[in-house]
């Protein structure tokens, strides 16, 4: 039984007739250049371009060809030659191995609505032949990972689970009231006047992981510190562990992730907002009991 023709080959043929180079066609359709060359040979594209294009090709034939750089085989060439899969299933496997998004991959491969892709994408992942091909592509990627990946994983882990409390401390303390000519004294007691103020102190750079600090600045409202994006780190780690379930870091990641997901997370966010409100609207001699009573009302 003949293999089903890949729908992208028709698009490639139209671009070829317009005079586009094979490598440019491959880039446009997001397929390996070897695949386009195979389509050209299999479907007999030679001689299909206009006479003008043919003459231009003849002019270029005498020019010295530049040496091609070796390309990394990502396995997609074999996928497009896997005739156990339909043309759409081939493209689904290729797209999914790049994005790990079943709905998006199905929609691009089949050209259907997103609602349909949401349902059918998950079904496709359960088909043995499709799943086997995806696992083969993932294994190729695992083997191509450059050295030093463990350092990247460790860095992303530190970013994802960083505690701002390790970088700064905040609270309230009494300081002298300053006037135009220096500290102000009580006219009756002759004692220096004090007031309670909010304080924020950064930890010494020698005692913290400065690699994950993105920004430290001093503004009119005081000093502030910004750590690297935690959500981006979580997204990176999630995708990494999908490809590398055997990673020695996976158990630690899942344990820490579970701790972050417990109910204390919402309380932490509320407390952070409370601290921010206090810093914006300081009240002299305010005690923690005042806030607790207000919160319980």
PDB file of N, CA and C in Angstrom, residues 11-109:
ATOM      1  N   UNK A  11       2.880  22.227  -0.790  1.00  0.00           N
ATOM      2  CA  UNK A  11       3.264  23.615  -0.508  1.00  0.00           C
ATOM      3  C   UNK A  11       4.697  23.869  -0.956  1.00  0.00           C
ATOM      4  N   UNK A  12       5.552  22.878  -0.710  1.00  0.00           N
ATOM      5  CA  UNK A  12       6.950  23.014  -1.107  1.00  0.00           C
ATOM      6  C   UNK A  12       7.075  23.124  -2.625  1.00  0.00           C
ATOM      7  N   UNK A  13       6.264  22.354  -3.345  1.00  0.00           N
ATOM      8  CA  UNK A  13       6.297  22.373  -4.810  1.00  0.00           C
ATOM      9  C   UNK A  13       5.911  23.743  -5.359  1.00  0.00           C
ATOM     10  N   UNK A  14       4.878  24.356  -4.756  1.00  0.00           N
ATOM     11  CA  UNK A  14       4.455  25.683  -5.200  1.00  0.00           C
ATOM     12  C   UNK A  14       5.568  26.710  -4.982  1.00  0.00           C
ATOM     13  N   UNK A  15       6.227  26.635  -3.847  1.00  0.00           N
ATOM     14  CA  UNK A  15       7.334  27.556  -3.571  1.00  0.00           C
ATOM     15  C   UNK A  15       8.495  27.314  -4.521  1.00  0.00           C
ATOM     16  N   UNK A  16       8.717  26.040  -4.874  1.00  0.00           N
ATOM     17  CA  UNK A  16       9.788  25.692  -5.799  1.00  0.00           C
ATOM     18  C   UNK A  16       9.530  26.287  -7.184  1.00  0.00           C
ATOM     19  N   UNK A  17       8.279  26.208  -7.625  1.00  0.00           N
ATOM     20  CA  UNK A  17       7.935  26.769  -8.936  1.00  0.00           C
ATOM     21  C   UNK A  17       8.092  28.285  -8.959  1.00  0.00           C
ATOM     22  N   UNK A  18       7.977  28.911  -7.795  1.00  0.00           N
ATOM     23  CA  UNK A  18       8.136  30.366  -7.726  1.00  0.00           C
ATOM     24  C   UNK A  18       9.613  30.785  -7.737  1.00  0.00           C
ATOM     25  N   UNK A  19      10.504  29.797  -7.722  1.00  0.00           N
ATOM     26  CA  UNK A  19      11.929  30.100  -7.798  1.00  0.00           C
ATOM     27  C   UNK A  19      12.656  30.074  -6.470  1.00  0.00           C
ATOM     28  N   UNK A  20      11.997  29.649  -5.393  1.00  0.00           N
ATOM     29  CA  UNK A  20      12.633  29.623  -4.074  1.00  0.00           C
ATOM     30  C   UNK A  20      13.634  28.474  -3.986  1.00  0.00           C
ATOM     31  N   UNK A  21      14.742  28.714  -3.300  1.00  0.00           N
ATOM     32  CA  UNK A  21      15.755  27.680  -3.119  1.00  0.00           C
ATOM     33  C   UNK A  21      15.238  26.603  -2.167  1.00  0.00           C
ATOM     34  N   UNK A  22      15.801  25.398  -2.317  1.00  0.00           N
ATOM     35  CA  UNK A  22      15.355  24.278  -1.493  1.00  0.00           C
ATOM     36  C   UNK A  22      15.595  24.526  -0.010  1.00  0.00           C
ATOM     37  N   UNK A  23      16.743  25.124   0.313  1.00  0.00           N
ATOM     38  CA  UNK A  23      17.043  25.383   1.727  1.00  0.00           C
ATOM     39  C   UNK A  23      16.078  26.416   2.308  1.00  0.00           C
ATOM     40  N   UNK A  24      15.675  27.379   1.476  1.00  0.00           N
ATOM     41  CA  UNK A  24      14.731  28.397   1.933  1.00  0.00           C
ATOM     42  C   UNK A  24      13.328  27.796   2.098  1.00  0.00           C
ATOM     43  N   UNK A  25      12.993  26.853   1.209  1.00  0.00           N
ATOM     44  CA  UNK A  25      11.704  26.165   1.336  1.00  0.00           C
ATOM     45  C   UNK A  25      11.671  25.378   2.644  1.00  0.00           C
ATOM     46  N   UNK A  26      12.780  24.705   2.951  1.00  0.00           N
ATOM     47  CA  UNK A  26      12.862  23.928   4.196  1.00  0.00           C
ATOM     48  C   UNK A  26      12.685  24.816   5.410  1.00  0.00           C
ATOM     49  N   UNK A  27      13.319  25.992   5.390  1.00  0.00           N
ATOM     50  CA  UNK A  27      13.190  26.923   6.511  1.00  0.00           C
ATOM     51  C   UNK A  27      11.770  27.446   6.641  1.00  0.00           C
ATOM     52  N   UNK A  28      11.140  27.723   5.509  1.00  0.00           N
ATOM     53  CA  UNK A  28       9.772  28.249   5.501  1.00  0.00           C
ATOM     54  C   UNK A  28       8.783  27.240   6.083  1.00  0.00           C
ATOM     55  N   UNK A  29       8.962  25.966   5.760  1.00  0.00           N
ATOM     56  CA  UNK A  29       8.018  24.924   6.189  1.00  0.00           C
ATOM     57  C   UNK A  29       8.469  24.205   7.459  1.00  0.00           C
ATOM     58  N   UNK A  30       9.646  24.593   7.993  1.00  0.00           N
ATOM     59  CA  UNK A  30      10.173  24.003   9.238  1.00  0.00           C
ATOM     60  C   UNK A  30      10.377  22.494   9.111  1.00  0.00           C
ATOM     61  N   UNK A  31      11.015  22.086   8.006  1.00  0.00           N
ATOM     62  CA  UNK A  31      11.372  20.684   7.801  1.00  0.00           C
ATOM     63  C   UNK A  31      12.848  20.631   7.409  1.00  0.00           C
ATOM     64  N   UNK A  32      13.513  19.497   7.574  1.00  0.00           N
ATOM     65  CA  UNK A  32      14.924  19.380   7.190  1.00  0.00           C
ATOM     66  C   UNK A  32      15.109  19.592   5.697  1.00  0.00           C
ATOM     67  N   UNK A  33      16.216  20.212   5.276  1.00  0.00           N
ATOM     68  CA  UNK A  33      16.477  20.411   3.839  1.00  0.00           C
ATOM     69  C   UNK A  33      16.483  19.097   3.068  1.00  0.00           C
ATOM     70  N   UNK A  34      16.967  18.016   3.701  1.00  0.00           N
ATOM     71  CA  UNK A  34      16.996  16.723   3.024  1.00  0.00           C
ATOM     72  C   UNK A  34      15.616  16.233   2.645  1.00  0.00           C
ATOM     73  N   UNK A  35      14.612  16.604   3.459  1.00  0.00           N
ATOM     74  CA  UNK A  35      13.243  16.201   3.161  1.00  0.00           C
ATOM     75  C   UNK A  35      12.749  16.870   1.879  1.00  0.00           C
ATOM     76  N   UNK A  36      13.051  18.156   1.727  1.00  0.00           N
ATOM     77  CA  UNK A  36      12.632  18.882   0.518  1.00  0.00           C
ATOM     78  C   UNK A  36      13.329  18.310  -0.708  1.00  0.00           C
ATOM     79  N   UNK A  37      14.613  17.967  -0.550  1.00  0.00           N
ATOM     80  CA  UNK A  37      15.327  17.376  -1.682  1.00  0.00           C
ATOM     81  C   UNK A  37      14.719  16.024  -2.072  1.00  0.00           C
ATOM     82  N   UNK A  38      14.282  15.258  -1.046  1.00  0.00           N
ATOM     83  CA  UNK A  38      13.657  13.963  -1.333  1.00  0.00           C
ATOM     84  C   UNK A  38      12.342  14.153  -2.072  1.00  0.00           C
ATOM     85  N   UNK A  39      11.545  15.157  -1.644  1.00  0.00           N
ATOM     86  CA  UNK A  39      10.286  15.444  -2.339  1.00  0.00           C
ATOM     87  C   UNK A  39      10.550  15.820  -3.799  1.00  0.00           C
ATOM     88  N   UNK A  40      11.576  16.634  -3.996  1.00  0.00           N
ATOM     89  CA  UNK A  40      11.922  17.090  -5.358  1.00  0.00           C
ATOM     90  C   UNK A  40      12.256  15.906  -6.262  1.00  0.00           C
ATOM     91  N   UNK A  41      13.030  14.959  -5.694  1.00  0.00           N
ATOM     92  CA  UNK A  41      13.425  13.791  -6.488  1.00  0.00           C
ATOM     93  C   UNK A  41      12.266  12.817  -6.697  1.00  0.00           C
ATOM     94  N   UNK A  42      11.504  12.587  -5.612  1.00  0.00           N
ATOM     95  CA  UNK A  42      10.415  11.605  -5.675  1.00  0.00           C
ATOM     96  C   UNK A  42       9.304  12.038  -6.621  1.00  0.00           C
ATOM     97  N   UNK A  43       8.948  13.322  -6.564  1.00  0.00           N
ATOM     98  CA  UNK A  43       7.797  13.811  -7.331  1.00  0.00           C
ATOM     99  C   UNK A  43       8.193  14.471  -8.652  1.00  0.00           C
ATOM    100  N   UNK A  44       9.477  14.417  -8.999  1.00  0.00           N
ATOM    101  CA  UNK A  44       9.918  14.890 -10.303  1.00  0.00           C
ATOM    102  C   UNK A  44       9.685  16.366 -10.548  1.00  0.00           C
ATOM    103  N   UNK A  45      10.240  17.206  -9.670  1.00  0.00           N
ATOM    104  CA  UNK A  45      10.045  18.651  -9.830  1.00  0.00           C
ATOM    105  C   UNK A  45      10.932  19.246 -10.914  1.00  0.00           C
ATOM    106  N   UNK A  46      11.981  18.541 -11.329  1.00  0.00           N
ATOM    107  CA  UNK A  46      12.930  19.097 -12.302  1.00  0.00           C
ATOM    108  C   UNK A  46      12.213  19.530 -13.577  1.00  0.00           C
ATOM    109  N   UNK A  47      12.576  20.689 -14.071  1.00  0.00           N
ATOM    110  CA  UNK A  47      11.982  21.193 -15.299  1.00  0.00           C
ATOM    111  C   UNK A  47      10.648  21.874 -15.107  1.00  0.00           C
ATOM    112  N   UNK A  48      10.179  22.023 -13.851  1.00  0.00           N
ATOM    113  CA  UNK A  48       8.866  22.607 -13.606  1.00  0.00           C
ATOM    114  C   UNK A  48       8.917  24.119 -13.442  1.00  0.00           C
ATOM    115  N   UNK A  49      10.099  24.647 -13.255  1.00  0.00           N
ATOM    116  CA  UNK A  49      10.185  26.103 -13.112  1.00  0.00           C
ATOM    117  C   UNK A  49      10.090  26.774 -14.475  1.00  0.00           C
ATOM    118  N   UNK A  50       9.850  28.056 -14.450  1.00  0.00           N
ATOM    119  CA  UNK A  50       9.729  28.817 -15.701  1.00  0.00           C
ATOM    120  C   UNK A  50      11.082  28.882 -16.404  1.00  0.00           C
ATOM    121  N   UNK A  51      11.065  29.246 -17.697  1.00  0.00           N
ATOM    122  CA  UNK A  51      12.301  29.341 -18.456  1.00  0.00           C
ATOM    123  C   UNK A  51      13.254  30.355 -17.842  1.00  0.00           C
ATOM    124  N   UNK A  52      12.669  31.398 -17.286  1.00  0.00           N
ATOM    125  CA  UNK A  52      13.495  32.437 -16.652  1.00  0.00           C
ATOM    126  C   UNK A  52      14.257  31.863 -15.473  1.00  0.00           C
ATOM    127  N   UNK A  53      13.548  31.055 -14.689  1.00  0.00           N
ATOM    128  CA  UNK A  53      14.192  30.450 -13.534  1.00  0.00           C
ATOM    129  C   UNK A  53      15.259  29.464 -13.972  1.00  0.00           C
ATOM    130  N   UNK A  54      14.973  28.744 -15.083  1.00  0.00           N
ATOM    131  CA  UNK A  54      15.922  27.759 -15.566  1.00  0.00           C
ATOM    132  C   UNK A  54      17.203  28.422 -16.043  1.00  0.00           C
ATOM    133  N   UNK A  55      17.039  29.569 -16.708  1.00  0.00           N
ATOM    134  CA  UNK A  55      18.217  30.275 -17.198  1.00  0.00           C
ATOM    135  C   UNK A  55      19.068  30.793 -16.056  1.00  0.00           C
ATOM    136  N   UNK A  56      18.388  31.254 -14.998  1.00  0.00           N
ATOM    137  CA  UNK A  56      19.134  31.740 -13.834  1.00  0.00           C
ATOM    138  C   UNK A  56      19.901  30.604 -13.187  1.00  0.00           C
ATOM    139  N   UNK A  57      19.261  29.421 -13.182  1.00  0.00           N
ATOM    140  CA  UNK A  57      19.904  28.263 -12.586  1.00  0.00           C
ATOM    141  C   UNK A  57      21.141  27.878 -13.381  1.00  0.00           C
ATOM    142  N   UNK A  58      21.053  28.013 -14.725  1.00  0.00           N
ATOM    143  CA  UNK A  58      22.179  27.680 -15.585  1.00  0.00           C
ATOM    144  C   UNK A  58      23.340  28.620 -15.334  1.00  0.00           C
ATOM    145  N   UNK A  59      23.026  29.897 -15.117  1.00  0.00           N
ATOM    146  CA  UNK A  59      24.068  30.881 -14.850  1.00  0.00           C
ATOM    147  C   UNK A  59      24.792  30.580 -13.551  1.00  0.00           C
ATOM    148  N   UNK A  60      24.021  30.085 -12.589  1.00  0.00           N
ATOM    149  CA  UNK A  60      24.616  29.820 -11.280  1.00  0.00           C
ATOM    150  C   UNK A  60      25.381  28.500 -11.245  1.00  0.00           C
ATOM    151  N   UNK A  61      25.091  27.602 -12.241  1.00  0.00           N
ATOM    152  CA  UNK A  61      25.692  26.275 -12.206  1.00  0.00           C
ATOM    153  C   UNK A  61      27.201  26.308 -12.342  1.00  0.00           C
ATOM    154  N   UNK A  62      27.714  27.378 -13.026  1.00  0.00           N
ATOM    155  CA  UNK A  62      29.152  27.461 -13.203  1.00  0.00           C
ATOM    156  C   UNK A  62      29.886  28.026 -12.016  1.00  0.00           C
ATOM    157  N   UNK A  63      29.150  28.588 -11.086  1.00  0.00           N
ATOM    158  CA  UNK A  63      29.774  29.187  -9.929  1.00  0.00           C
ATOM    159  C   UNK A  63      30.215  28.116  -8.942  1.00  0.00           C
ATOM    160  N   UNK A  64      31.264  28.406  -8.234  1.00  0.00           N
ATOM    161  CA  UNK A  64      31.787  27.462  -7.257  1.00  0.00           C
ATOM    162  C   UNK A  64      30.849  27.377  -6.065  1.00  0.00           C
ATOM    163  N   UNK A  65      30.497  26.172  -5.696  1.00  0.00           N
ATOM    164  CA  UNK A  65      29.620  25.975  -4.556  1.00  0.00           C
ATOM    165  C   UNK A  65      30.417  26.085  -3.259  1.00  0.00           C
ATOM    166  N   UNK A  66      29.802  26.750  -2.301  1.00  0.00           N
ATOM    167  CA  UNK A  66      30.453  26.866  -0.997  1.00  0.00           C
ATOM    168  C   UNK A  66      30.275  25.566  -0.235  1.00  0.00           C
ATOM    169  N   UNK A  67      31.266  25.261   0.557  1.00  0.00           N
ATOM    170  CA  UNK A  67      31.224  24.020   1.330  1.00  0.00           C
ATOM    171  C   UNK A  67      30.120  24.090   2.375  1.00  0.00           C
ATOM    172  N   UNK A  68      29.283  23.081   2.422  1.00  0.00           N
ATOM    173  CA  UNK A  68      28.170  23.061   3.361  1.00  0.00           C
ATOM    174  C   UNK A  68      28.661  22.661   4.745  1.00  0.00           C
ATOM    175  N   UNK A  69      28.104  23.323   5.739  1.00  0.00           N
ATOM    176  CA  UNK A  69      28.434  22.981   7.106  1.00  0.00           C
ATOM    177  C   UNK A  69      27.640  21.748   7.524  1.00  0.00           C
ATOM    178  N   UNK A  70      28.260  20.866   8.255  1.00  0.00           N
ATOM    179  CA  UNK A  70      27.533  19.668   8.699  1.00  0.00           C
ATOM    180  C   UNK A  70      26.387  20.046   9.618  1.00  0.00           C
ATOM    181  N   UNK A  71      25.243  19.428   9.414  1.00  0.00           N
ATOM    182  CA  UNK A  71      24.071  19.711  10.243  1.00  0.00           C
ATOM    183  C   UNK A  71      23.855  18.579  11.236  1.00  0.00           C
ATOM    184  N   UNK A  72      23.304  18.916  12.356  1.00  0.00           N
ATOM    185  CA  UNK A  72      23.025  17.925  13.388  1.00  0.00           C
ATOM    186  C   UNK A  72      21.749  17.179  13.030  1.00  0.00           C
ATOM    187  N   UNK A  73      21.834  15.867  13.025  1.00  0.00           N
ATOM    188  CA  UNK A  73      20.672  15.043  12.707  1.00  0.00           C
ATOM    189  C   UNK A  73      19.755  14.988  13.920  1.00  0.00           C
ATOM    190  N   UNK A  74      18.597  15.607  13.792  1.00  0.00           N
ATOM    191  CA  UNK A  74      17.658  15.614  14.918  1.00  0.00           C
ATOM    192  C   UNK A  74      16.623  14.497  14.815  1.00  0.00           C
ATOM    193  N   UNK A  75      16.771  13.617  13.830  1.00  0.00           N
ATOM    194  CA  UNK A  75      15.885  12.466  13.716  1.00  0.00           C
ATOM    195  C   UNK A  75      14.643  12.681  12.881  1.00  0.00           C
ATOM    196  N   UNK A  76      14.373  13.917  12.476  1.00  0.00           N
ATOM    197  CA  UNK A  76      13.125  14.188  11.753  1.00  0.00           C
ATOM    198  C   UNK A  76      13.126  13.583  10.344  1.00  0.00           C
ATOM    199  N   UNK A  77      14.299  13.423   9.757  1.00  0.00           N
ATOM    200  CA  UNK A  77      14.360  12.807   8.423  1.00  0.00           C
ATOM    201  C   UNK A  77      13.796  11.393   8.467  1.00  0.00           C
ATOM    202  N   UNK A  78      14.195  10.652   9.494  1.00  0.00           N
ATOM    203  CA  UNK A  78      13.666   9.294   9.639  1.00  0.00           C
ATOM    204  C   UNK A  78      12.168   9.294   9.938  1.00  0.00           C
ATOM    205  N   UNK A  79      11.722  10.326  10.667  1.00  0.00           N
ATOM    206  CA  UNK A  79      10.287  10.423  10.965  1.00  0.00           C
ATOM    207  C   UNK A  79       9.480  10.566   9.689  1.00  0.00           C
ATOM    208  N   UNK A  80       9.959  11.403   8.766  1.00  0.00           N
ATOM    209  CA  UNK A  80       9.242  11.624   7.510  1.00  0.00           C
ATOM    210  C   UNK A  80       9.322  10.418   6.576  1.00  0.00           C
ATOM    211  N   UNK A  81      10.195   9.468   6.919  1.00  0.00           N
ATOM    212  CA  UNK A  81      10.284   8.233   6.134  1.00  0.00           C
ATOM    213  C   UNK A  81       9.640   7.062   6.870  1.00  0.00           C
ATOM    214  N   UNK A  82       9.007   7.335   7.991  1.00  0.00           N
ATOM    215  CA  UNK A  82       8.325   6.304   8.760  1.00  0.00           C
ATOM    216  C   UNK A  82       6.925   6.116   8.182  1.00  0.00           C
ATOM    217  N   UNK A  83       6.787   5.152   7.294  1.00  0.00           N
ATOM    218  CA  UNK A  83       5.522   4.971   6.590  1.00  0.00           C
ATOM    219  C   UNK A  83       4.500   4.183   7.399  1.00  0.00           C
ATOM    220  N   UNK A  84       4.854   3.850   8.648  1.00  0.00           N
ATOM    221  CA  UNK A  84       3.852   3.289   9.558  1.00  0.00           C
ATOM    222  C   UNK A  84       2.922   4.383  10.076  1.00  0.00           C
ATOM    223  N   UNK A  85       3.347   5.636   9.860  1.00  0.00           N
ATOM    224  CA  UNK A  85       2.560   6.794  10.294  1.00  0.00           C
ATOM    225  C   UNK A  85       2.001   7.514   9.084  1.00  0.00           C
ATOM    226  N   UNK A  86       0.866   8.142   9.251  1.00  0.00           N
ATOM    227  CA  UNK A  86       0.332   8.987   8.187  1.00  0.00           C
ATOM    228  C   UNK A  86       1.170  10.257   8.100  1.00  0.00           C
ATOM    229  N   UNK A  87       0.999  11.016   7.034  1.00  0.00           N
ATOM    230  CA  UNK A  87       1.755  12.265   6.874  1.00  0.00           C
ATOM    231  C   UNK A  87       1.478  13.213   8.030  1.00  0.00           C
ATOM    232  N   UNK A  88       0.213  13.273   8.466  1.00  0.00           N
ATOM    233  CA  UNK A  88      -0.142  14.164   9.572  1.00  0.00           C
ATOM    234  C   UNK A  88       0.479  13.686  10.887  1.00  0.00           C
ATOM    235  N   UNK A  89       0.499  12.369  11.084  1.00  0.00           N
ATOM    236  CA  UNK A  89       1.107  11.840  12.303  1.00  0.00           C
ATOM    237  C   UNK A  89       2.610  12.107  12.332  1.00  0.00           C
ATOM    238  N   UNK A  90       3.241  12.040  11.174  1.00  0.00           N
ATOM    239  CA  UNK A  90       4.670  12.359  11.091  1.00  0.00           C
ATOM    240  C   UNK A  90       4.928  13.783  11.577  1.00  0.00           C
ATOM    241  N   UNK A  91       4.134  14.732  11.062  1.00  0.00           N
ATOM    242  CA  UNK A  91       4.331  16.130  11.438  1.00  0.00           C
ATOM    243  C   UNK A  91       3.960  16.360  12.895  1.00  0.00           C
ATOM    244  N   UNK A  92       2.952  15.660  13.384  1.00  0.00           N
ATOM    245  CA  UNK A  92       2.576  15.784  14.797  1.00  0.00           C
ATOM    246  C   UNK A  92       3.736  15.375  15.684  1.00  0.00           C
ATOM    247  N   UNK A  93       4.402  14.280  15.356  1.00  0.00           N
ATOM    248  CA  UNK A  93       5.539  13.820  16.158  1.00  0.00           C
ATOM    249  C   UNK A  93       6.671  14.850  16.160  1.00  0.00           C
ATOM    250  N   UNK A  94       6.935  15.426  14.991  1.00  0.00           N
ATOM    251  CA  UNK A  94       8.016  16.411  14.884  1.00  0.00           C
ATOM    252  C   UNK A  94       7.692  17.664  15.689  1.00  0.00           C
ATOM    253  N   UNK A  95       6.478  18.178  15.529  1.00  0.00           N
ATOM    254  CA  UNK A  95       6.091  19.381  16.266  1.00  0.00           C
ATOM    255  C   UNK A  95       6.084  19.129  17.771  1.00  0.00           C
ATOM    256  N   UNK A  96       5.567  17.967  18.179  1.00  0.00           N
ATOM    257  CA  UNK A  96       5.474  17.684  19.619  1.00  0.00           C
ATOM    258  C   UNK A  96       6.854  17.531  20.246  1.00  0.00           C
ATOM    259  N   UNK A  97       7.792  16.944  19.525  1.00  0.00           N
ATOM    260  CA  UNK A  97       9.146  16.773  20.071  1.00  0.00           C
ATOM    261  C   UNK A  97       9.836  18.109  20.287  1.00  0.00           C
ATOM    262  N   UNK A  98       9.321  19.158  19.639  1.00  0.00           N
ATOM    263  CA  UNK A  98       9.912  20.495  19.794  1.00  0.00           C
ATOM    264  C   UNK A  98       9.207  21.320  20.860  1.00  0.00           C
ATOM    265  N   UNK A  99       7.901  21.115  21.029  1.00  0.00           N
ATOM    266  CA  UNK A  99       7.128  21.994  21.910  1.00  0.00           C
ATOM    267  C   UNK A  99       6.542  21.305  23.128  1.00  0.00           C
ATOM    268  N   UNK A 100       6.332  19.982  23.064  1.00  0.00           N
ATOM    269  CA  UNK A 100       5.668  19.221  24.131  1.00  0.00           C
ATOM    270  C   UNK A 100       4.253  19.748  24.399  1.00  0.00           C
ATOM    271  N   UNK A 101       3.668  20.344  23.381  1.00  0.00           N
ATOM    272  CA  UNK A 101       2.298  20.853  23.473  1.00  0.00           C
ATOM    273  C   UNK A 101       1.447  20.065  22.481  1.00  0.00           C
ATOM    274  N   UNK A 102       0.625  19.136  23.010  1.00  0.00           N
ATOM    275  CA  UNK A 102      -0.135  18.233  22.144  1.00  0.00           C
ATOM    276  C   UNK A 102      -1.157  18.974  21.297  1.00  0.00           C
ATOM    277  N   UNK A 103      -1.897  19.909  21.909  1.00  0.00           N
ATOM    278  CA  UNK A 103      -2.936  20.624  21.170  1.00  0.00           C
ATOM    279  C   UNK A 103      -2.343  21.472  20.051  1.00  0.00           C
ATOM    280  N   UNK A 104      -1.303  22.214  20.369  1.00  0.00           N
ATOM    281  CA  UNK A 104      -0.665  23.068  19.369  1.00  0.00           C
ATOM    282  C   UNK A 104      -0.066  22.237  18.238  1.00  0.00           C
ATOM    283  N   UNK A 105       0.566  21.124  18.590  1.00  0.00           N
ATOM    284  CA  UNK A 105       1.193  20.270  17.582  1.00  0.00           C
ATOM    285  C   UNK A 105       0.150  19.642  16.672  1.00  0.00           C
ATOM    286  N   UNK A 106      -0.956  19.200  17.251  1.00  0.00           N
ATOM    287  CA  UNK A 106      -2.021  18.585  16.452  1.00  0.00           C
ATOM    288  C   UNK A 106      -2.651  19.608  15.504  1.00  0.00           C
ATOM    289  N   UNK A 107      -2.851  20.810  16.011  1.00  0.00           N
ATOM    290  CA  UNK A 107      -3.468  21.853  15.179  1.00  0.00           C
ATOM    291  C   UNK A 107      -2.580  22.201  13.986  1.00  0.00           C
ATOM    292  N   UNK A 108      -1.264  22.280  14.209  1.00  0.00           N
ATOM    293  CA  UNK A 108      -0.350  22.607  13.117  1.00  0.00           C
ATOM    294  C   UNK A 108      -0.254  21.465  12.113  1.00  0.00           C
ATOM    295  N   UNK A 109      -0.296  20.231  12.604  1.00  0.00           N
ATOM    296  CA  UNK A 109      -0.154  19.079  11.714  1.00  0.00           C
ATOM    297  C   UNK A 109      -1.409  18.814  10.896  1.00  0.00           C
TER     298      UNK A 109
END
